[in-house]
Coordinates of C-alpha atoms and ligand atoms in Angstrom, one line a residue:
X1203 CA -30.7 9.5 4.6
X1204 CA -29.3 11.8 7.3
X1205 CA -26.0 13.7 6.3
X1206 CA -22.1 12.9 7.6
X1207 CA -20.2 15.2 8.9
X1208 CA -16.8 13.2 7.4
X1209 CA -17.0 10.7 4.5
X1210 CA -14.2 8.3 3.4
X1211 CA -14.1 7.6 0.1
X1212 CA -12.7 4.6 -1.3
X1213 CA -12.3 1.8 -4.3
X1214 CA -13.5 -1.0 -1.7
X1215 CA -15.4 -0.9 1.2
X1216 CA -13.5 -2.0 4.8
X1217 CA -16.1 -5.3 4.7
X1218 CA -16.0 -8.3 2.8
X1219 CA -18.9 -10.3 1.8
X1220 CA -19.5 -13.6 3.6
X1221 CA -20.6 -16.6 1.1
X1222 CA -24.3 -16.3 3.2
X1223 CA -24.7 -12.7 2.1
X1224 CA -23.4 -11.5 5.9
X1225 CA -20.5 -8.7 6.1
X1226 CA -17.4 -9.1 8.2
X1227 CA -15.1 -6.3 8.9
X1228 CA -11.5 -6.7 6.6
X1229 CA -9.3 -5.6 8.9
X1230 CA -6.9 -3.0 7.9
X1231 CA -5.0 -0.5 9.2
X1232 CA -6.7 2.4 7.5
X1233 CA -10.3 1.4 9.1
X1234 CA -8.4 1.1 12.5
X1235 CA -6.9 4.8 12.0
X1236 CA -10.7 6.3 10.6
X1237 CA -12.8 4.6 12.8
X1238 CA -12.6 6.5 15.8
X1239 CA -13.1 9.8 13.3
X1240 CA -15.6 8.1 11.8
X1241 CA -17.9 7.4 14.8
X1242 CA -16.9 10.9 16.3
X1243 CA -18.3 12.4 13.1
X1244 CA -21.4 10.6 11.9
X1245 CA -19.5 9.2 9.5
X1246 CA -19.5 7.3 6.0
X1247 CA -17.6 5.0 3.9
X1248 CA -18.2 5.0 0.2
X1249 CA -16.8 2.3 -1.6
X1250 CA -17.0 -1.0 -3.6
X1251 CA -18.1 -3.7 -1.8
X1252 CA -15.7 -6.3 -4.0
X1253 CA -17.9 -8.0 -6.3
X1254 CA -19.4 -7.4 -9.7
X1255 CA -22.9 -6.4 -10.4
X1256 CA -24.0 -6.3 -6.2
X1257 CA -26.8 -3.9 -5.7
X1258 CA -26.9 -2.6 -2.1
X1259 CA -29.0 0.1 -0.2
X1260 CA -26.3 2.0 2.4
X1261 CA -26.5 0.0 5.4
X1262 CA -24.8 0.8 8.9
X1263 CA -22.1 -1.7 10.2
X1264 CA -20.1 -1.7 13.3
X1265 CA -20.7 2.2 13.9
X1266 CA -20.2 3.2 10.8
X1267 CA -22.5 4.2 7.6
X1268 CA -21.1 2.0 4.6
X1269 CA -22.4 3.0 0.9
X1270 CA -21.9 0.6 -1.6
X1271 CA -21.4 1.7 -5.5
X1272 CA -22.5 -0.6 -7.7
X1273 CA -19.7 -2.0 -10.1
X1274 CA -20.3 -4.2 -13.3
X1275 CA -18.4 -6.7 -14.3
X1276 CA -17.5 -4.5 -17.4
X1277 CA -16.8 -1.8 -15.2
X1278 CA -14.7 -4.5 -12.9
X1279 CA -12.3 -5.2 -16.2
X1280 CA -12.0 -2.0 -17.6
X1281 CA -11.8 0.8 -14.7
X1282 CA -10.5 -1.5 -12.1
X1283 CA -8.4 -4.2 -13.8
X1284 CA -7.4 -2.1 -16.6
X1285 CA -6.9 1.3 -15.7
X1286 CA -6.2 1.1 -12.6
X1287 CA -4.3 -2.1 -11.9
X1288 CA -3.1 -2.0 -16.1
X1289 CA -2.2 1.5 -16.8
X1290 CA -2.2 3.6 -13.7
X1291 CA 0.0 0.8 -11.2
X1292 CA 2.8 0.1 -13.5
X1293 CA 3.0 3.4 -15.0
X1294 CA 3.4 5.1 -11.3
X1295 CA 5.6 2.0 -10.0
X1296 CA 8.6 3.2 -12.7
X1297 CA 7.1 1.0 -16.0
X1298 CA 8.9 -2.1 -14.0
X1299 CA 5.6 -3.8 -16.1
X1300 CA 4.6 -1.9 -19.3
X1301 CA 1.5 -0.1 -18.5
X1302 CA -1.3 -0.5 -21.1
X1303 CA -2.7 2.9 -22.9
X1304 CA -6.6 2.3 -23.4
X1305 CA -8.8 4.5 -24.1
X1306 CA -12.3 2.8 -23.2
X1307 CA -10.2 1.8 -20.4
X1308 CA -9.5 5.5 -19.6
X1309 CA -13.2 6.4 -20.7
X1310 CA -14.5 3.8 -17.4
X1311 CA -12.5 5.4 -14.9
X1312 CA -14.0 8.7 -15.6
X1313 CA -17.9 7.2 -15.4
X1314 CA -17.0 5.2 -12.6
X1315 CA -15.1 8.4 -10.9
X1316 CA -17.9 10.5 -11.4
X1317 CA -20.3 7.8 -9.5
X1318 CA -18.0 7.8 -6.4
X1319 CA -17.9 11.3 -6.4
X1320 CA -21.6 11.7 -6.7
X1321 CA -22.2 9.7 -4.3
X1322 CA -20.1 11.4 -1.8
X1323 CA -21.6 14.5 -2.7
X1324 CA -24.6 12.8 -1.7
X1325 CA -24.0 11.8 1.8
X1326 CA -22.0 14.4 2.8
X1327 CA -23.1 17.6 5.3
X1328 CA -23.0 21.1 4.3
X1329 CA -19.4 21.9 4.6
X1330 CA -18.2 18.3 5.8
X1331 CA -14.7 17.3 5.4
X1332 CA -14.1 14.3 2.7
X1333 CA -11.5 12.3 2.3
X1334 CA -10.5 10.3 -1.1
X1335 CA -8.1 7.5 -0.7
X1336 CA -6.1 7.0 -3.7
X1337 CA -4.8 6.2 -7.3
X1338 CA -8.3 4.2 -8.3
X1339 CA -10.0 7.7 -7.3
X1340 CA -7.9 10.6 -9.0
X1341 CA -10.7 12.1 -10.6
X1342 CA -12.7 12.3 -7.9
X1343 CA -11.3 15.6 -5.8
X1344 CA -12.2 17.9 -9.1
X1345 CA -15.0 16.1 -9.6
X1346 CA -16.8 16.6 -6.2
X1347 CA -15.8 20.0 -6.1
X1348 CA -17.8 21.0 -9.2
X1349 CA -20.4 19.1 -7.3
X1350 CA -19.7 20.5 -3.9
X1351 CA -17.6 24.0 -3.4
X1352 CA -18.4 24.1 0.2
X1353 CA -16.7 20.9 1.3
X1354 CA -13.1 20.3 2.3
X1355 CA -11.4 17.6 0.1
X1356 CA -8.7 16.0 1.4
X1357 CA -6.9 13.0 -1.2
X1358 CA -4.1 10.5 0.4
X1359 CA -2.2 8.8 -2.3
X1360 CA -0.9 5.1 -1.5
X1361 CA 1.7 4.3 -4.1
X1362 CA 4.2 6.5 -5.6
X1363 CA 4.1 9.4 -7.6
X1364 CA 6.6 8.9 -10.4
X1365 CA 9.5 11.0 -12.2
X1366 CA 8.0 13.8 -14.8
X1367 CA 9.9 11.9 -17.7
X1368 CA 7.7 8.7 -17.0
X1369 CA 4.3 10.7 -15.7
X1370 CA 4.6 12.4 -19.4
X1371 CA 3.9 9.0 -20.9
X1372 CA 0.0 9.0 -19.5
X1373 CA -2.5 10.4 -22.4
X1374 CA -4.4 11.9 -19.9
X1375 CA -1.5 13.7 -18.1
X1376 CA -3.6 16.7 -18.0
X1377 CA -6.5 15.6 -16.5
X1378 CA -5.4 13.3 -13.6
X1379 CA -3.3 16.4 -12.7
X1380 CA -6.3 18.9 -12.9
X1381 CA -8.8 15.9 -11.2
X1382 CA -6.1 15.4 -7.7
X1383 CA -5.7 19.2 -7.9
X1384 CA -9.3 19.2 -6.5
X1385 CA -8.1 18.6 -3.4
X1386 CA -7.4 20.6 -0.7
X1387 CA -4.3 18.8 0.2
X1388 CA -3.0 15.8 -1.7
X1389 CA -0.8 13.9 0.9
X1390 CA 2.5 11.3 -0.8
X1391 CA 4.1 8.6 1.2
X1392 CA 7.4 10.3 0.6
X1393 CA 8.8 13.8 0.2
X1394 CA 9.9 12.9 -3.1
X1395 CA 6.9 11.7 -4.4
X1396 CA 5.2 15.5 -3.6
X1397 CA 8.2 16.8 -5.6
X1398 CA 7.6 14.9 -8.6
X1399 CA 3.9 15.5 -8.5
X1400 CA 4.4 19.3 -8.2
X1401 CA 7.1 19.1 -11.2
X1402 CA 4.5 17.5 -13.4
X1403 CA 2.0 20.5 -12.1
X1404 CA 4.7 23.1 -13.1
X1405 CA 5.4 21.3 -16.3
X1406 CA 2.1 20.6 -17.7
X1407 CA -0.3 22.9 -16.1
X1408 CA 2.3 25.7 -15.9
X1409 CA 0.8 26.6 -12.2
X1410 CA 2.6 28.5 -9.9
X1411 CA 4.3 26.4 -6.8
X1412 CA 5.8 27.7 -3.1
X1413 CA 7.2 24.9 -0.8
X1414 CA 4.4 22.7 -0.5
X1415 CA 1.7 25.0 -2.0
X1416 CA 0.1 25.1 -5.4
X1417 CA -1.7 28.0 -6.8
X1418 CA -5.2 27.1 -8.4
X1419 CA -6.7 29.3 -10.4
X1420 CA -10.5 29.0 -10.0
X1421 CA -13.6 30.0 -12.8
X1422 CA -14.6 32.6 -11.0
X1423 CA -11.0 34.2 -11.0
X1424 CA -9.7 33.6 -7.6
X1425 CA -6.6 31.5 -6.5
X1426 CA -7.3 28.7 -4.3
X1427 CA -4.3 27.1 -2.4
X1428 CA -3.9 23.3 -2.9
X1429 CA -1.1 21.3 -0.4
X1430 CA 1.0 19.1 -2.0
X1431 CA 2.8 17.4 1.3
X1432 CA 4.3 13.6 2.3
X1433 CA 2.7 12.4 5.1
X1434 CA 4.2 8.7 5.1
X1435 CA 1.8 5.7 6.5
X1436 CA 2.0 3.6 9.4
X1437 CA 0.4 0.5 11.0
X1438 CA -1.5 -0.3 14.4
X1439 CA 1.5 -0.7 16.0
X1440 CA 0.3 -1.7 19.5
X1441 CA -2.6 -4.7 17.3
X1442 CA 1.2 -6.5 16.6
X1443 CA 2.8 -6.0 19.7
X1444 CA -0.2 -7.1 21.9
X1445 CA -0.1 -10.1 19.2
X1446 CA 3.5 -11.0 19.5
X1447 CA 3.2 -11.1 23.6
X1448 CA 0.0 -14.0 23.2
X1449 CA 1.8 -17.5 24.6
X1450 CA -0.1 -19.0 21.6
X1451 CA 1.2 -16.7 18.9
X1452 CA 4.9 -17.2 20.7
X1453 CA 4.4 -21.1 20.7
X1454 CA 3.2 -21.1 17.1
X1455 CA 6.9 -19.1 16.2
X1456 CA 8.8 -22.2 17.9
X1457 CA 6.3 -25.0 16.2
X1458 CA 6.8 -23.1 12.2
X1459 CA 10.7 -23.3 13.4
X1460 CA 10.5 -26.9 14.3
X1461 CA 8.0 -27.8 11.2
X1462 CA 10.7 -25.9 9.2
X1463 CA 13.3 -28.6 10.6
X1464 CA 14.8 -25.9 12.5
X1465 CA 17.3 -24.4 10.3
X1466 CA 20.0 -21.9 12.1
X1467 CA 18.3 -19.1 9.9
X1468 CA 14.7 -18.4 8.6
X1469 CA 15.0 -15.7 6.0
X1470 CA 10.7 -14.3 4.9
X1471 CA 9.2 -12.6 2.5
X1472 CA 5.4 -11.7 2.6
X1473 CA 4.4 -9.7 -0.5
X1474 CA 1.2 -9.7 -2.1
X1475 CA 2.5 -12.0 -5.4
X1476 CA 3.0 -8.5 -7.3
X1477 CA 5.8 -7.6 -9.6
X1478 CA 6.7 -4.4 -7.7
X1479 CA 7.6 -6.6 -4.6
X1480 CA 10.8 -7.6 -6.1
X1481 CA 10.7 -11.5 -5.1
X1482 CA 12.1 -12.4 -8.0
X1483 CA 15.3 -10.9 -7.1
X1484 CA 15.0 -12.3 -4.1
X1485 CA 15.2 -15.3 -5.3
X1486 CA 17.6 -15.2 -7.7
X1487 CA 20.0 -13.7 -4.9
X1488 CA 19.2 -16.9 -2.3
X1489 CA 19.4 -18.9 -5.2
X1490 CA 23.1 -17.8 -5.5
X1491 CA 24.1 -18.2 -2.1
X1492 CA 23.1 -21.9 -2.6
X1493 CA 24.6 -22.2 -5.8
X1494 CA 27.8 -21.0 -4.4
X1495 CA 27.7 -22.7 -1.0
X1496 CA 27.4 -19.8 1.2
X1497 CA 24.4 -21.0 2.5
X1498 CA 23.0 -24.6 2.8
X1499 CA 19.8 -26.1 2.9
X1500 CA 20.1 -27.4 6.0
X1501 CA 21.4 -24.5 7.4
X1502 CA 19.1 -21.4 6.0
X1503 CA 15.2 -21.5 4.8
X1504 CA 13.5 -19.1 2.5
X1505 CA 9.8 -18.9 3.7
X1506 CA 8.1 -16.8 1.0
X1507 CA 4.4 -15.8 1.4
X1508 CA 3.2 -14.6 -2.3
X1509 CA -0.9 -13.8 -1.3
X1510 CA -3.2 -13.8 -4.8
X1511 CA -3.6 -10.7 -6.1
X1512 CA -4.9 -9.2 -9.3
X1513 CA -5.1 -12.7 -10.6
X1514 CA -6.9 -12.1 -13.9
X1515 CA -4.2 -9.7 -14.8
X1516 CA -2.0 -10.7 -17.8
X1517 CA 1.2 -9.4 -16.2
X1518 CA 0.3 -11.3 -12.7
X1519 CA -0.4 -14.6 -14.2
X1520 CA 3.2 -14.4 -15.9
X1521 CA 4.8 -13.4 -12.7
X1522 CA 3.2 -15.9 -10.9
X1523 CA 4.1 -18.9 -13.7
X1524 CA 7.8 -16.4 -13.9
X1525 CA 8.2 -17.2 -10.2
X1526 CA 7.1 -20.8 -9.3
X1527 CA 9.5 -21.9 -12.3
X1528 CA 12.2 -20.1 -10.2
X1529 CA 11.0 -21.7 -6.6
X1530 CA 10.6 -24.8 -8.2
X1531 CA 14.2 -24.9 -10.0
X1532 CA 15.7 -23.8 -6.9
X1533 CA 13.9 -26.5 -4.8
X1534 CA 14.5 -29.5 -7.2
X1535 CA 18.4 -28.7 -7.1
X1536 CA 18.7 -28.2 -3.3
X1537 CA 16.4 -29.8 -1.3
X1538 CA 16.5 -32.7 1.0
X1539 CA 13.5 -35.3 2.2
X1540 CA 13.6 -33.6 5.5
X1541 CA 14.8 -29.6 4.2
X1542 CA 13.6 -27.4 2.0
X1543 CA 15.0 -23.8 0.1
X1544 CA 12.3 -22.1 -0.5
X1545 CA 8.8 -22.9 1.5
X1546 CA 6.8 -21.3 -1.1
X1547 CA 2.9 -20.2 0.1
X1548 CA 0.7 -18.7 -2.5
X1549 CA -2.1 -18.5 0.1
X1550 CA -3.6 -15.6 2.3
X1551 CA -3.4 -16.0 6.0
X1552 CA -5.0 -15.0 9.6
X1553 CA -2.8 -11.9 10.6
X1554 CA -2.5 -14.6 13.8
X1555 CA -0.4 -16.5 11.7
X1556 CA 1.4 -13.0 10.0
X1557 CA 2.7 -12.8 13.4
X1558 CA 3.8 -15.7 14.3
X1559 CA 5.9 -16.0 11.3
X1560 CA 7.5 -12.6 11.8
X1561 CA 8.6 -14.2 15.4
X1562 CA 9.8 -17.4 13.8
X1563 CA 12.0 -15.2 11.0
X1564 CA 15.7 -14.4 12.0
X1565 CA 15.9 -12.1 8.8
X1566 CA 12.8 -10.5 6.9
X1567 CA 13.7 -9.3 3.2
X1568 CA 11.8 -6.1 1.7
X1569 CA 13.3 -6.0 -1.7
X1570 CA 10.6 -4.0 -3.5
X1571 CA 12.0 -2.6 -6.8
X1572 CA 9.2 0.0 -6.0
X1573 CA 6.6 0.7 -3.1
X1574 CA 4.6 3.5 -1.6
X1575 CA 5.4 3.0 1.9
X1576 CA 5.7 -1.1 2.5
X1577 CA 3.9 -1.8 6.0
X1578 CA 5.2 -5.8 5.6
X1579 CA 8.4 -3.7 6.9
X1580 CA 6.9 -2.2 9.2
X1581 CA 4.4 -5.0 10.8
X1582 CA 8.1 -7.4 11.3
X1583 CA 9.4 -4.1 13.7
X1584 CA 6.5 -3.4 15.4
X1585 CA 5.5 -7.9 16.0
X1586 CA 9.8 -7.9 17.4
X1587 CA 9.0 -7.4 21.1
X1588 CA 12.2 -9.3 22.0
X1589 CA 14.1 -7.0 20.0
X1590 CA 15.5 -9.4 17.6
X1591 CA 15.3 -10.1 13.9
X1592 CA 17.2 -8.2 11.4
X1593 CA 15.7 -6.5 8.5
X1594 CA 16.9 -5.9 5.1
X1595 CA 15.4 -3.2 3.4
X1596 CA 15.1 -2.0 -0.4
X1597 CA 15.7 1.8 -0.8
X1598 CA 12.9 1.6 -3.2
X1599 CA 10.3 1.3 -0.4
X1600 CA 9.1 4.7 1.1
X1601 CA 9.8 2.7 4.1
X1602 CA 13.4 3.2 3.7
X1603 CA 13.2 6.8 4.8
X1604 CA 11.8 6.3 8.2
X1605 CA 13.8 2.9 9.4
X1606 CA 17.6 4.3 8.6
X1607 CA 18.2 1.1 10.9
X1608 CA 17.6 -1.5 8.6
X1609 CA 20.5 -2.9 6.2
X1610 CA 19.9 -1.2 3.3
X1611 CA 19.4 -2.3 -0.8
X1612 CA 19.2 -2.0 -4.3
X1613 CA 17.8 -4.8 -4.9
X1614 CA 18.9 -4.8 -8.6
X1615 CA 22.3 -5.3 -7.4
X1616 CA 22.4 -9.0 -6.7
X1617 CA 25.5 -9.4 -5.2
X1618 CA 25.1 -6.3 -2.9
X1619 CA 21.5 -8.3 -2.2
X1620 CA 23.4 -11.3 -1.3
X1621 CA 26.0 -9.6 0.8
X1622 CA 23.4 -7.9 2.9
X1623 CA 21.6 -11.5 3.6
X1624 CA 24.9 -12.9 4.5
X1625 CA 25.4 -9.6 7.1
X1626 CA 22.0 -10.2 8.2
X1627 CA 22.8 -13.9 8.8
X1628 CA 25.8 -13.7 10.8
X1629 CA 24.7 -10.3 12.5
X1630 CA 25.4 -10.3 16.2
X1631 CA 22.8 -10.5 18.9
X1632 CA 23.9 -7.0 20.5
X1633 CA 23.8 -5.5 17.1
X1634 CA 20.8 -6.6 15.9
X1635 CA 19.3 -5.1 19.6
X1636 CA 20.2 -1.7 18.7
X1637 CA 18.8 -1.1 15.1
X1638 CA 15.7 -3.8 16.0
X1639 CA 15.1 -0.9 19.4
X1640 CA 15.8 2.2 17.4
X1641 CA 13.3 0.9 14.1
X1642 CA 10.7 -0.2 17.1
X1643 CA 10.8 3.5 18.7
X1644 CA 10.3 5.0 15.4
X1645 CA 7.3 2.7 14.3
X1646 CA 5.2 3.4 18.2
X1647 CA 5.8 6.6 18.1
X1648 CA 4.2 7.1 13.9
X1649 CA 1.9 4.7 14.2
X1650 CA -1.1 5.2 11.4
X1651 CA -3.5 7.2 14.3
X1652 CA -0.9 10.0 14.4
X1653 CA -0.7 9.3 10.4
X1654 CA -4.4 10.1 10.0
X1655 CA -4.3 13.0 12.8
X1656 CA -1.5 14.9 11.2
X1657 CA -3.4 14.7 7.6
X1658 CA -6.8 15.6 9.0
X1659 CA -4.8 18.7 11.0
X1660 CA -3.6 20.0 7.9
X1661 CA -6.9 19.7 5.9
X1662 CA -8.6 20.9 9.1
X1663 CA -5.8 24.5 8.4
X1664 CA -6.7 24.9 4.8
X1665 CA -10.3 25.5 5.8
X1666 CA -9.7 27.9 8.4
X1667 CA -7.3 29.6 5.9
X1668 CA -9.8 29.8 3.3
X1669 CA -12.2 31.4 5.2
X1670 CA -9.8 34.1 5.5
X1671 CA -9.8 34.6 1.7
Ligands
LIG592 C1 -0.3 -0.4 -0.9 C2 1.0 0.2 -1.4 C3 1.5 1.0 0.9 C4 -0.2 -9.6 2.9 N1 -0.4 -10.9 2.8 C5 -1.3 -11.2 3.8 C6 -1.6 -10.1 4.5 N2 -0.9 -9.1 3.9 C7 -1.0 -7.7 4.4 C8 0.3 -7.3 5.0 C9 0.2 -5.7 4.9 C10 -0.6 -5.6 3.7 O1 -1.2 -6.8 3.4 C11 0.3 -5.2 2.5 O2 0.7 -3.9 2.6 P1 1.9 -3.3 1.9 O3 2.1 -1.9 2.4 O4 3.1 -4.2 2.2 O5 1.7 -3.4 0.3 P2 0.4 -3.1 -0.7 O6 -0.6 -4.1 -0.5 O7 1.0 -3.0 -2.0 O8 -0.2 -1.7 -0.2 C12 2.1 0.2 -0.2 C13 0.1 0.5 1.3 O9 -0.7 0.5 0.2 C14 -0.5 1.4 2.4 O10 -0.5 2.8 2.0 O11 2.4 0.8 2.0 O12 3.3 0.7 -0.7 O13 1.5 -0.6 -2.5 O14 -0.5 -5.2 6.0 O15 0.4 -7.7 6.4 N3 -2.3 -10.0 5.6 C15 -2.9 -11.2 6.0 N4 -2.7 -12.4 5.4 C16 -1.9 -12.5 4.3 O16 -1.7 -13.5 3.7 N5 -3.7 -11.2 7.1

């Protein structure tokens, strides 16, 4: 097998399997950023392909060299739906769920670490440049290193990093520290989230830190410098706003609106059905406007789009019984024959139609009680060429630190929730212009090619500085 020059490494591959045994591409907005690296580069993708017990040879697809690691069902349940998705999620999304403690859960993500990183050592060039993508994958920057001193690691990390007084709960504290400090740099969606990491650093590993560096000492008694820095995510901006100028996509807006019965006001939510999305809240807060006649049902829809996620998951199937109690006690009190509340979709849909509902929706609600970055927020700025459309935004979401535009929550204050969706209701046209123009500038000018650039710059600096050492 010949060698790459750059490797991604990741919990899934950017393909799906086809029910014939075919790949098609999953389109993301990571694959868009990589793949012009990628094909620059020689590169390859390591990663799961999605489902249990598939045995696959590296194959080339669109470009790119994919290589598939092998996962068992038993490794399926206990590294990815238990450590990761059991203990690791909830515990870094502020315990909003109570993360599980297991330690044969604990001891998979280790062997199944030490496969990805193997196999990345594998593929990759004398001195290539790797890059991990995060929090199924901690071990793996350590881990590659042992295998590997001459390549540069870089680690991104998706979700949040959380507060020292929470981190502290995880048994193996030490270890996930030691595995991301393996890295080169170790980017955060938010500046906070680098803060808290290097706390826990200081706190448990007692290393030395200056601004965004960490001192590592290495076996052989040297320092190595590891950066610790936010470099917040974006979307393909230009995909949406191509998509939101298609007459088809445009005329699909006006027919949800119509099929809606045309209320004055759409109000969306599109979350993956996930207990750090907050839509329970949500809910509860429309649910109040209704109760106390600020908003009527022929007047205001919710659409909410809940995609399936995790669904073998204990704490997903409660939210997901937790929540369609809620829509369907809110529905059974308010509806008409020809209105509804709450136009509740537990499905997963063409981004086509993603689109199109942005277009449709006068206000789109991002009350996450905690999120790495939240691109939903993003995508509804970037799909509002007309410059319309008012979005309310939890503080909660790393998004909150780029769109200053958006109105503002805590989504755990109800009634502040509820004012904000009657401001965004009754928001004027001219007002609306302005923050919709300045959140627009903000999310064209980011967008997740300069995202990747600036990360692969800085990793691209640490070698050059090393080799000063
Ligand atoms: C993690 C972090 C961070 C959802 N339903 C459908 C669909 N989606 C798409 C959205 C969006 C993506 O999925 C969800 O991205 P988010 O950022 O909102 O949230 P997570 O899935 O939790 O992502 C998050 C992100 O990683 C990136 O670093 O921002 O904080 O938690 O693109 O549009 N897409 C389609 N049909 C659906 O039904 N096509």
């Amino acid at each position: 097998m010949t060698e790459a020059e750059f490797v991604v490494v990741a919990n899934r591959l950017p393909v799906d399997r086809d029910d014939d045994g075919g790949w098609r591409s999953s389109p993301g907005g990571l694959v868009a950023a990589l793949e012009p690296v990628m094909r620059k580069a020689d590169g390859a993708w390591v990663g799961w392909p999605g489902k249990a017990d598939l045995e696959i040879a590296p194959f080339d697809f669109d470009g790119m060299r994919l290589v598939p690691i092998m996962l068992t069902a038993d490794d399926v349940e206990l590294y990815y739906e238990g450590f990761s998705n059991d203990t690791i999620w909830p515990l870094y999304h502020d315990v909003i769920s109570a993360p599980r403690y297991r330690r044969a859960w604990w001891d998979a993500y280790i062997d199944v670490n030490s496969r990805f990183a193997r196999a990345a050592a594998d593929v990759a060039a004398p001195g290539a440049t790797v890059w991990v993508q995060d929090y199924q994958l901690q071990l793996v920057p350590q881990m590659l290193r042992e295998l590997r001193p001459d390549l540069t690691i870089g680690y991104f990390h998706h979700i949040p990093f959380p507060a020292y007084g929470l981190y502290s709960q995880l048994p193996w504290r030490k270890q996930v520290l030691e595995g991301l400090l393996g890295a080169d740099v170790i980017g955060f969606q938010r500046v906070a989230d680098a803060g808290n990491f290097a706390r826990a650093v200081r706190r448990q590993l007692h290393l030395e830190t200056k601004a965004s560096g960490i001192r590592v000492p290495q076996p052989d008694g040297t320092v190595r410098v590891s950066l610790a820095k936010a470099f917040p995510i974006s979307i393909d901006a230009d995909v949406y706003i191509e998509l939101a100028q298609r007459p088809e996509i445009r005329e699909r807006a006006r027919q949800i609106r119509a099929e809606l019965g045309h209320p004055r006001r759409i109000l969306l939510g599109v979350d993956r059905l996930d207990y750090t999305k907050g839509i329970r809240h949500r809910l509860k807060a429309f649910g109040e406007l209704l109760d106390d006649g600020t908003v009527t049902v022929t007047d205001v829809t919710l659409v909410q789009v809940a995609s399936p996620s995790r669904e073998r998951v204990d704490a997903y199937m409660q939210l997901r019984d937790e929540i369609e109690l809620r829509v369907g006690r809110i529905n059974g009190d308010y509806d008409t024959t020809g209105h509804t509340a709450v136009r509740y979709l537990h499905q997963a849909y063409p981004r086509e139609e993603m689109v199109a509902l942005y277009l449709a929706a006068d206000v789109m609600l991002v009350t996450a009680l905690r999120d790495g970055m939240n691109l939903v927020a993003k995508e509804y700025v970037a799909s509002r060429v007309d410059n319309r459309g008012v979005l309310v935004l939890s503080e909660f979401a790393g998004a909150a630190d780029e769109l200053g535009s958006a109105l503002r929550i805590n989504p755990h204050d109800i009634d502040g929730l509820k004012q904000a969706i009657v401001q965004a209701i009754e928001m004027p046209p001219a007002e609306q212009g302005r923050r919709m123009r300045s959140m627009r500038r903000r999310v064209r000018e980011h967008d997740v090619e300069k995202w990747s650039r600036e990360f692969l710059r800085a990793l691209e600096k640490t070698r050059a500085e090393r080799s000063k050492w």
